[in-house]
Short mmCIF file of C-alpha atoms in Angstrom, two decimals:
data_model
loop_
_atom_site.label_atom_id
_atom_site.label_comp_id
_atom_site.label_asym_id
_atom_site.label_seq_id
_atom_site.Cartn_x
_atom_site.Cartn_y
_atom_site.Cartn_z
CA UNK A 1 45.82 95.31 282.26
CA UNK A 2 45.46 98.71 280.58
CA UNK A 3 44.14 100.13 277.33
CA UNK A 4 47.67 100.73 276.13
CA UNK A 5 48.86 97.24 276.99
CA UNK A 6 45.72 95.70 275.39
CA UNK A 7 46.34 97.61 272.13
CA UNK A 8 50.07 96.83 272.09
CA UNK A 9 49.28 93.12 272.33
CA UNK A 10 46.68 93.28 269.60
CA UNK A 11 49.20 94.98 267.30
CA UNK A 12 51.95 92.47 268.11
CA UNK A 13 49.62 89.61 267.15
CA UNK A 14 49.56 90.96 263.61
CA UNK A 15 52.42 89.53 261.62
CA UNK A 16 53.51 92.74 259.93
CA UNK A 17 57.00 91.81 258.86
CA UNK A 18 58.25 94.60 256.54
CA UNK A 19 56.63 95.75 254.25
CA UNK A 20 53.42 94.10 255.46
CA UNK A 21 51.03 96.02 257.69
CA UNK A 22 48.71 93.14 258.39
CA UNK A 23 45.77 95.40 259.16
CA UNK A 24 47.46 97.37 261.95
CA UNK A 25 46.73 100.73 260.25
CA UNK A 26 43.07 99.90 259.68
CA UNK A 27 42.77 99.01 263.41
CA UNK A 28 44.21 102.34 264.34
CA UNK A 29 42.09 104.28 261.99
CA UNK A 30 38.88 102.61 263.09
CA UNK A 31 39.71 103.19 266.77
CA UNK A 32 40.32 106.90 266.28
CA UNK A 33 37.49 107.65 263.76
CA UNK A 34 34.89 108.21 266.53
CA UNK A 35 37.23 110.91 267.95
CA UNK A 36 37.11 112.92 264.73
CA UNK A 37 40.33 111.77 263.01
CA UNK A 38 40.04 111.79 259.21
CA UNK A 39 41.93 108.94 257.63
CA UNK A 40 43.83 108.76 254.41
CA UNK A 41 45.05 105.35 253.49
CA UNK A 42 47.98 105.87 251.13
CA UNK A 43 49.42 102.88 249.31
CA UNK A 44 52.68 103.39 247.25
CA UNK A 45 53.83 100.26 245.38
CA UNK A 46 53.75 97.50 248.03
CA UNK A 47 53.61 99.76 251.10
CA UNK A 48 50.62 100.80 253.19
CA UNK A 49 50.75 104.20 254.82
CA UNK A 50 48.22 106.04 257.04
CA UNK A 51 47.77 109.72 257.52
CA UNK A 52 45.28 110.68 260.30
CA UNK A 53 44.32 114.24 261.22
CA UNK A 54 41.89 115.85 263.70
CA UNK A 55 41.53 119.50 262.98
CA UNK A 56 42.19 121.77 260.03
CA UNK A 57 44.27 124.50 261.51
CA UNK A 58 47.83 124.82 262.61
CA UNK A 59 49.95 124.17 264.58
CA UNK A 60 50.06 120.46 263.85
CA UNK A 61 51.48 117.95 266.32
CA UNK A 62 52.08 114.70 264.39
CA UNK A 63 52.90 111.32 265.98
CA UNK A 64 55.08 109.39 263.51
CA UNK A 65 55.84 105.66 263.58
CA UNK A 66 55.85 102.30 261.74
CA UNK A 67 53.77 99.18 261.95
CA UNK A 68 56.30 96.97 260.17
CA UNK A 69 58.74 94.88 262.11
CA UNK A 70 61.98 93.10 261.28
CA UNK A 71 61.98 89.36 260.64
CA UNK A 72 62.02 87.19 263.81
CA UNK A 73 65.12 85.20 263.08
CA UNK A 74 65.06 81.55 264.17
CA UNK A 75 61.64 81.13 265.90
CA UNK A 76 62.87 78.17 267.85
CA UNK A 77 65.27 80.40 269.72
CA UNK A 78 62.42 82.57 271.02
CA UNK A 79 61.10 81.71 274.53
CA UNK A 80 57.58 82.02 273.08
CA UNK A 81 55.93 82.72 269.72
CA UNK A 82 57.11 86.18 268.65
CA UNK A 83 53.65 86.96 267.38
CA UNK A 84 51.78 85.71 270.42
CA UNK A 85 52.54 88.34 273.02
CA UNK A 86 53.33 87.11 276.54
CA UNK A 87 53.86 88.90 279.80
CA UNK A 88 56.60 87.38 282.03
CA UNK A 89 58.30 88.97 285.01
CA UNK A 90 56.77 92.33 284.23
CA UNK A 91 57.97 92.34 280.64
CA UNK A 92 55.82 92.19 277.46
CA UNK A 93 57.50 89.90 274.92
CA UNK A 94 56.91 89.87 271.16
CA UNK A 95 58.29 91.15 267.87
CA UNK A 96 57.67 94.82 267.71
CA UNK A 97 57.05 95.23 271.48
CA UNK A 98 59.81 97.76 271.77
CA UNK A 99 60.21 98.74 268.03
CA UNK A 100 57.61 100.17 267.94
CA UNK A 101 54.10 98.81 268.45
CA UNK A 102 54.06 99.85 272.07
CA UNK A 103 54.71 103.43 271.11
CA UNK A 104 51.91 103.39 268.53
CA UNK A 105 49.54 102.00 271.19
CA UNK A 106 50.66 104.86 273.49
CA UNK A 107 50.04 107.32 270.66
CA UNK A 108 46.43 106.19 270.41
CA UNK A 109 45.62 106.07 274.20
CA UNK A 110 47.38 109.39 274.76
CA UNK A 111 45.10 111.02 272.10
CA UNK A 112 42.07 109.37 273.73
CA UNK A 113 43.00 110.72 277.13
CA UNK A 114 43.80 114.24 275.88
CA UNK A 115 40.67 114.56 273.84
CA UNK A 116 38.56 113.51 276.83
CA UNK A 117 39.67 116.61 278.67
CA UNK A 118 40.38 118.88 275.67
CA UNK A 119 37.85 118.22 272.90
CA UNK A 120 38.22 121.83 271.66
CA UNK A 121 42.04 121.88 271.57
CA UNK A 122 43.83 124.34 269.35
CA UNK A 123 45.53 123.26 266.20
CA UNK A 124 45.56 119.73 264.88
CA UNK A 125 46.59 116.26 266.04
CA UNK A 126 47.91 113.90 263.35
CA UNK A 127 49.57 110.51 262.97
CA UNK A 128 51.82 109.45 260.15
CA UNK A 129 52.16 105.67 260.17
CA UNK A 130 54.09 103.62 257.60
CA UNK A 131 54.95 99.95 257.00
CA UNK A 132 58.26 100.73 255.21
CA UNK A 133 60.59 101.94 257.96
CA UNK A 134 62.42 98.69 258.54
CA UNK A 135 62.70 98.03 254.80
CA UNK A 136 64.09 100.16 251.94
CA UNK A 137 62.22 103.26 253.20
CA UNK A 138 61.41 104.45 249.71
CA UNK A 139 57.56 104.06 249.64
CA UNK A 140 56.81 105.07 253.21
CA UNK A 141 57.20 108.22 255.20
CA UNK A 142 59.17 109.99 252.38
CA UNK A 143 56.21 109.48 249.96
CA UNK A 144 53.68 110.61 252.54
CA UNK A 145 55.69 113.73 253.21
CA UNK A 146 55.79 114.47 249.46
CA UNK A 147 51.99 113.94 249.34
CA UNK A 148 51.51 116.27 252.28
CA UNK A 149 53.75 118.96 250.75
CA UNK A 150 51.76 118.76 247.55
CA UNK A 151 48.53 119.34 249.53
CA UNK A 152 50.06 122.33 251.44
CA UNK A 153 49.88 120.50 254.79
CA UNK A 154 52.72 121.32 257.14
CA UNK A 155 53.77 119.44 260.30
CA UNK A 156 54.87 121.85 263.02
CA UNK A 157 56.02 119.25 265.54
CA UNK A 158 56.74 115.60 264.83
CA UNK A 159 57.13 113.13 267.68
CA UNK A 160 58.63 109.85 266.43
CA UNK A 161 58.08 106.86 268.69
CA UNK A 162 61.35 105.11 268.08
CA UNK A 163 62.77 103.40 271.14
CA UNK A 164 65.15 106.16 272.45
CA UNK A 165 65.51 105.26 276.09
CA UNK A 166 68.53 103.42 277.50
CA UNK A 167 68.22 102.68 281.19
CA UNK A 168 64.86 104.27 282.18
CA UNK A 169 61.85 105.37 280.18
CA UNK A 170 62.48 108.94 279.01
CA UNK A 171 66.17 109.17 280.02
CA UNK A 172 67.04 110.01 276.43
CA UNK A 173 65.37 112.08 273.71
CA UNK A 174 66.81 111.96 270.22
CA UNK A 175 66.65 115.48 268.95
CA UNK A 176 68.64 114.84 265.80
CA UNK A 177 70.39 112.09 263.75
CA UNK A 178 73.57 111.76 261.83
CA UNK A 179 73.43 111.54 258.01
CA UNK A 180 73.96 108.17 256.40
CA UNK A 181 75.93 107.69 253.12
CA UNK A 182 76.65 104.17 251.79
CA UNK A 183 78.93 103.11 248.99
CA UNK A 184 79.45 99.96 246.93
CA UNK A 185 82.98 99.87 245.56
CA UNK A 186 84.08 97.45 242.77
CA UNK A 187 87.80 97.29 242.06
CA UNK A 188 88.67 95.53 238.81
CA UNK A 189 91.77 93.45 238.43
CA UNK A 190 92.59 90.33 236.36
CA UNK A 191 91.90 86.75 237.43
CA UNK A 192 94.73 84.37 237.29
CA UNK A 193 96.71 81.51 238.90
CA UNK A 194 98.24 82.33 242.24
CA UNK A 195 101.51 80.63 241.02
CA UNK A 196 101.76 83.14 238.19
CA UNK A 197 100.95 86.52 239.82
CA UNK A 198 102.83 88.40 237.00
CA UNK A 199 100.12 87.24 234.61
CA UNK A 200 97.26 88.53 236.80
CA UNK A 201 96.35 91.70 238.73
CA UNK A 202 95.14 91.20 242.21
CA UNK A 203 92.43 93.79 243.03
CA UNK A 204 92.58 92.98 246.73
CA UNK A 205 96.24 93.87 246.96
CA UNK A 206 95.64 97.04 244.99
CA UNK A 207 92.72 98.21 247.09
CA UNK A 208 93.98 97.42 250.58
CA UNK A 209 96.23 100.53 250.90
CA UNK A 210 93.37 102.76 249.84
CA UNK A 211 90.95 101.16 252.18
CA UNK A 212 93.42 101.44 255.02
CA UNK A 213 93.77 105.13 254.24
CA UNK A 214 90.06 105.70 254.20
CA UNK A 215 89.64 103.86 257.51
CA UNK A 216 92.37 106.00 259.08
CA UNK A 217 90.90 109.36 258.06
CA UNK A 218 89.73 111.60 260.92
CA UNK A 219 86.90 113.17 259.05
CA UNK A 220 86.03 115.66 261.79
CA UNK A 221 85.80 116.03 265.57
CA UNK A 222 82.02 116.26 265.61
CA UNK A 223 80.51 119.21 267.55
CA UNK A 224 78.44 119.91 270.63
CA UNK A 225 75.50 117.95 269.16
CA UNK A 226 77.08 115.24 267.03
CA UNK A 227 79.86 112.61 267.49
CA UNK A 228 82.68 112.60 264.86
CA UNK A 229 81.92 111.21 261.42
CA UNK A 230 82.54 107.49 261.14
CA UNK A 231 83.69 105.37 258.20
CA UNK A 232 82.98 101.68 258.48
CA UNK A 233 83.51 98.75 256.07
CA UNK A 234 80.46 96.46 256.39
CA UNK A 235 81.06 93.83 253.69
CA UNK A 236 84.06 92.73 251.56
CA UNK A 237 84.11 90.04 248.96
CA UNK A 238 86.46 88.68 246.29
CA UNK A 239 87.48 85.34 244.77
CA UNK A 240 85.90 82.23 243.36
CA UNK A 241 86.17 80.25 246.63
CA UNK A 242 89.25 78.43 245.38
CA UNK A 243 92.57 78.97 247.15
CA UNK A 244 94.61 78.91 244.00
CA UNK A 245 92.84 81.63 242.02
CA UNK A 246 93.69 85.36 242.05
CA UNK A 247 90.34 87.17 242.03
CA UNK A 248 89.33 89.39 239.11
CA UNK A 249 87.25 91.75 241.17
CA UNK A 250 86.85 92.98 244.69
CA UNK A 251 83.54 94.30 246.09
CA UNK A 252 83.55 96.45 249.18
CA UNK A 253 80.40 97.89 250.93
CA UNK A 254 80.95 100.73 253.37
CA UNK A 255 79.00 103.36 255.23
CA UNK A 256 79.67 106.83 256.69
CA UNK A 257 77.56 108.19 259.49
CA UNK A 258 78.32 111.88 259.27
CA UNK A 259 77.79 115.01 261.33
CA UNK A 260 76.71 118.42 260.36
CA UNK A 261 80.50 119.16 259.98
CA UNK A 262 80.32 117.27 256.61
CA UNK A 263 78.27 117.27 253.47
CA UNK A 264 77.63 114.20 251.42
CA UNK A 265 79.19 115.93 248.39
CA UNK A 266 82.33 116.63 250.38
CA UNK A 267 82.56 113.03 251.52
CA UNK A 268 82.17 111.66 248.03
CA UNK A 269 84.84 113.99 246.72
CA UNK A 270 87.29 112.98 249.32
CA UNK A 271 86.69 109.24 248.90
CA UNK A 272 87.17 109.49 245.11
CA UNK A 273 90.36 111.46 245.64
CA UNK A 274 91.83 108.66 247.76
CA UNK A 275 90.88 105.95 245.32
CA UNK A 276 92.20 107.93 242.36
CA UNK A 277 95.47 108.63 244.13
CA UNK A 278 96.04 104.87 244.39
CA UNK A 279 95.48 104.35 240.68
CA UNK A 280 92.61 101.90 241.09
CA UNK A 281 90.41 100.74 238.24
CA UNK A 282 87.07 100.99 239.92
CA UNK A 283 83.45 101.97 239.91
CA UNK A 284 81.63 103.27 242.91
CA UNK A 285 77.94 103.62 243.49
CA UNK A 286 76.48 105.72 246.34
CA UNK A 287 73.25 105.71 248.31
CA UNK A 288 72.32 108.64 250.58
CA UNK A 289 69.87 107.42 253.20
CA UNK A 290 69.52 110.81 254.80
CA UNK A 291 71.10 114.13 255.72
CA UNK A 292 71.92 114.99 259.36
CA UNK A 293 69.29 116.98 261.12
CA UNK A 294 68.97 118.71 264.43
CA UNK A 295 66.06 120.08 266.42
CA UNK A 296 67.40 122.70 268.76
CA UNK A 297 65.77 123.34 272.00
CA UNK A 298 62.33 124.90 271.40
CA UNK A 299 58.71 124.20 272.05
CA UNK A 300 58.72 120.47 271.27
CA UNK A 301 61.92 119.68 273.15
CA UNK A 302 60.76 121.70 276.11
CA UNK A 303 57.35 120.04 276.15
CA UNK A 304 58.81 116.58 275.94
CA UNK A 305 61.36 117.32 278.69
CA UNK A 306 58.73 118.73 280.98
CA UNK A 307 56.32 115.86 280.42
CA UNK A 308 59.13 113.33 281.19
CA UNK A 309 59.99 115.22 284.34
CA UNK A 310 56.36 115.19 285.46
CA UNK A 311 55.74 111.50 284.76
CA UNK A 312 59.14 110.00 285.52
CA UNK A 313 60.74 112.47 287.79
CA UNK A 314 63.91 112.72 285.86
CA UNK A 315 65.74 115.16 283.56
CA UNK A 316 66.20 113.80 280.14
CA UNK A 317 69.33 113.79 278.02
CA UNK A 318 69.32 115.12 274.46
CA UNK A 319 71.20 112.85 272.03
CA UNK A 320 71.91 112.42 268.28
CA UNK A 321 73.53 109.06 268.58
CA UNK A 322 72.33 105.85 266.96
CA UNK A 323 71.08 104.96 263.49
CA UNK A 324 68.67 106.69 261.21
CA UNK A 325 64.90 107.13 261.57
CA UNK A 326 62.05 108.41 259.49
CA UNK A 327 62.48 111.73 261.20
CA UNK A 328 65.08 112.44 258.47
CA UNK A 329 62.25 112.67 255.92
CA UNK A 330 60.15 115.04 258.05
CA UNK A 331 62.82 117.43 259.36
CA UNK A 332 63.66 119.00 255.93
CA UNK A 333 60.04 120.36 255.72
CA UNK A 334 60.89 122.68 258.60
CA UNK A 335 59.19 120.64 261.35
CA UNK A 336 60.72 120.28 264.78
CA UNK A 337 61.36 116.55 265.23
CA UNK A 338 62.23 114.39 268.31
CA UNK A 339 62.23 110.75 268.99
CA UNK A 340 60.84 109.44 272.21
CA UNK A 341 59.97 105.87 273.11
CA UNK A 342 60.68 102.88 275.29
CA UNK A 343 63.95 101.20 276.08
CA UNK A 344 65.97 100.10 273.01
CA UNK A 345 68.12 97.34 274.54
CA UNK A 346 66.14 94.43 272.98
CA UNK A 347 65.16 95.89 269.60
CA UNK A 348 65.68 93.55 266.61
CA UNK A 349 66.76 90.81 268.99
CA UNK A 350 65.46 87.41 269.89
CA UNK A 351 62.87 87.79 272.82
CA UNK A 352 62.35 91.49 272.07
CA UNK A 353 60.47 93.00 275.08
CA UNK A 354 59.40 96.14 276.87
CA UNK A 355 58.55 96.87 280.48
CA UNK A 356 54.79 96.60 280.99
CA UNK A 357 54.86 99.48 283.51
CA UNK A 358 56.46 101.73 280.84
CA UNK A 359 53.43 101.51 278.57
CA UNK A 360 51.04 103.55 280.56
CA UNK A 361 53.88 105.85 281.60
CA UNK A 362 54.70 106.47 277.94
CA UNK A 363 51.07 107.21 277.15
CA UNK A 364 51.00 109.71 280.06
CA UNK A 365 54.18 111.35 278.70
CA UNK A 366 52.65 111.67 275.24
CA UNK A 367 49.47 113.11 276.84
CA UNK A 368 51.62 115.62 278.72
CA UNK A 369 53.18 116.77 275.49
CA UNK A 370 49.84 117.20 273.84
CA UNK A 371 48.63 119.32 276.76
CA UNK A 372 51.68 121.55 276.67
CA UNK A 373 51.43 122.14 272.96
CA UNK A 374 47.74 122.06 272.05
CA UNK A 375 45.60 122.44 275.19
CA UNK A 376 42.84 125.02 274.63
#
């Protein structure tokens, strides 16, 4: 047993399915209060957020994460209750074990270990914790960042505890993310009987050539930091459910994960040009989840890489692959942002788990980063 493991299990026991926090943030605030962390509990709409800070000067190293978890799925398919953590064969099982309550536990114990040796550290240590990362992400980190900006508080370095590792703890650091742009396309036609197509207008038939063209576009080749931009159709729906009715409308949902070779405005313009060229009667609504961002090699990347090398004995890989994270809301403020956490193989799955031995190792890595950036 260890302090990090104990705290991770205590957090997993709290049924914080997004956007619920279930008291996780209060637990963290109370634990760190004796160490001099000032707590601001920030509730926006139905979302609880926590900003903790020790120190009043810069630079500011902020640990960023989320206490909310995704729904469990069919509980009967789990090997054990997803909110009753269990250790089996060296693995800690439970919803949120990997994504990302173990990282939050390691945040806390790393701060405790660092402050024991460096009570008069330079700058400030902070934590930005939300319960809206797995949900719409509209009342969480983005709102806290706006609140910080209004107060004139700046994060210098943000370490997001998302599960970044693939085979071994620390083998991958995410130092950037692609942008994410989603669209909902509605193509209008005219409903009718399949036996009388001349009296109807099938929106599926009209839209398919345009969709095929969009799917075939090579948007770019990526660059040294990002893979090529990707267009993917995620949902498509039309019809009444009857086999003899031509549908009157087609709905298509799609997403583009885009590199720094693209802008969201450029993508929108090109998509509309394709749809217009095919003469479609349509409406298209867009949702931009985040712009691409990149933290080049600098103090934060160097500190994280060195700490991983010290604790794990391996050289880490820098990557921008994968989905989005709340780092996209912090990076535009000018902060350096990296993601570093446990293995991601089981996240959002039945029987989510994390290696028990990785918990203390992750805490030591975080402690090493604190030492390299803020030691007095």
